[in-house]
Amino acid sequence: MTAWRLLLMLAGSCLFAWLSTGCESTANCDPDQTCECSDHGECYLGCNGDGCDQQCHNLDRCGGVCDDKCNFHCHDIKDCSSSCGDDCTLECNGSDTCGVFCEKNCNWSCHDVDRCGAVVGDGSEVQCTRTSSCEVECKGECRVDCNNTAHCDVTCRDGSPTIKCGNGRLACGSCA
């Protein structure tokens, strides 16, 4: 399954859940404030501005959307997805599937997850650890570290070949 397909599947389930009447949500979180969802079936967080801190845990599904310089962490969730702008730090662990859309200088850690999928911008760093599958599409230079990952696939959006840097690191652009 390509990163796009995984992300579209997650985004579709998030949109459907958002529109359903049983969805718990905390939209309109404020920057520099922690917004947290836990112990509900589904939760979807939004943020007005930069610098948001979003957390989800012990849910079936969770999603977060924010602008630049955001932090998003989800764990112990069946399906988790997030979308953010530049300079974001994202983490997903203890889940079945995790998907991320982020722009420049994104730092994403996906560990102890079955399937990880991401579309990341220029200057981004991705760490996939103890996963069945890690699929990343880079929109510019990026580096992906795969450790104890059964399947790791990196695609460079500009069509250039993926660089094998050694020690489980794959890159678009350069290894450094």
XYZ file of C-alpha atoms in Angstrom, residues 16 25 44 59 63 70 75 80 96 104-105 107 113 123 138 143 145 150:
18
model
C -16.548 10.322 7.875
C -14.056 16.685 19.085
C -10.469 15.158 16.170
C -9.015 5.855 21.491
C -6.835 13.118 14.117
C 2.958 22.223 16.334
C -0.491 6.504 21.318
C -4.177 8.064 14.024
C -2.349 -0.035 14.149
C 8.950 21.715 5.633
C 11.261 20.658 8.474
C 10.188 15.635 12.502
C 3.038 0.604 14.921
C 14.141 19.194 5.245
C 9.206 13.263 0.213
C 15.779 11.475 5.473
C 15.557 5.995 9.334
C 9.810 -5.242 7.795
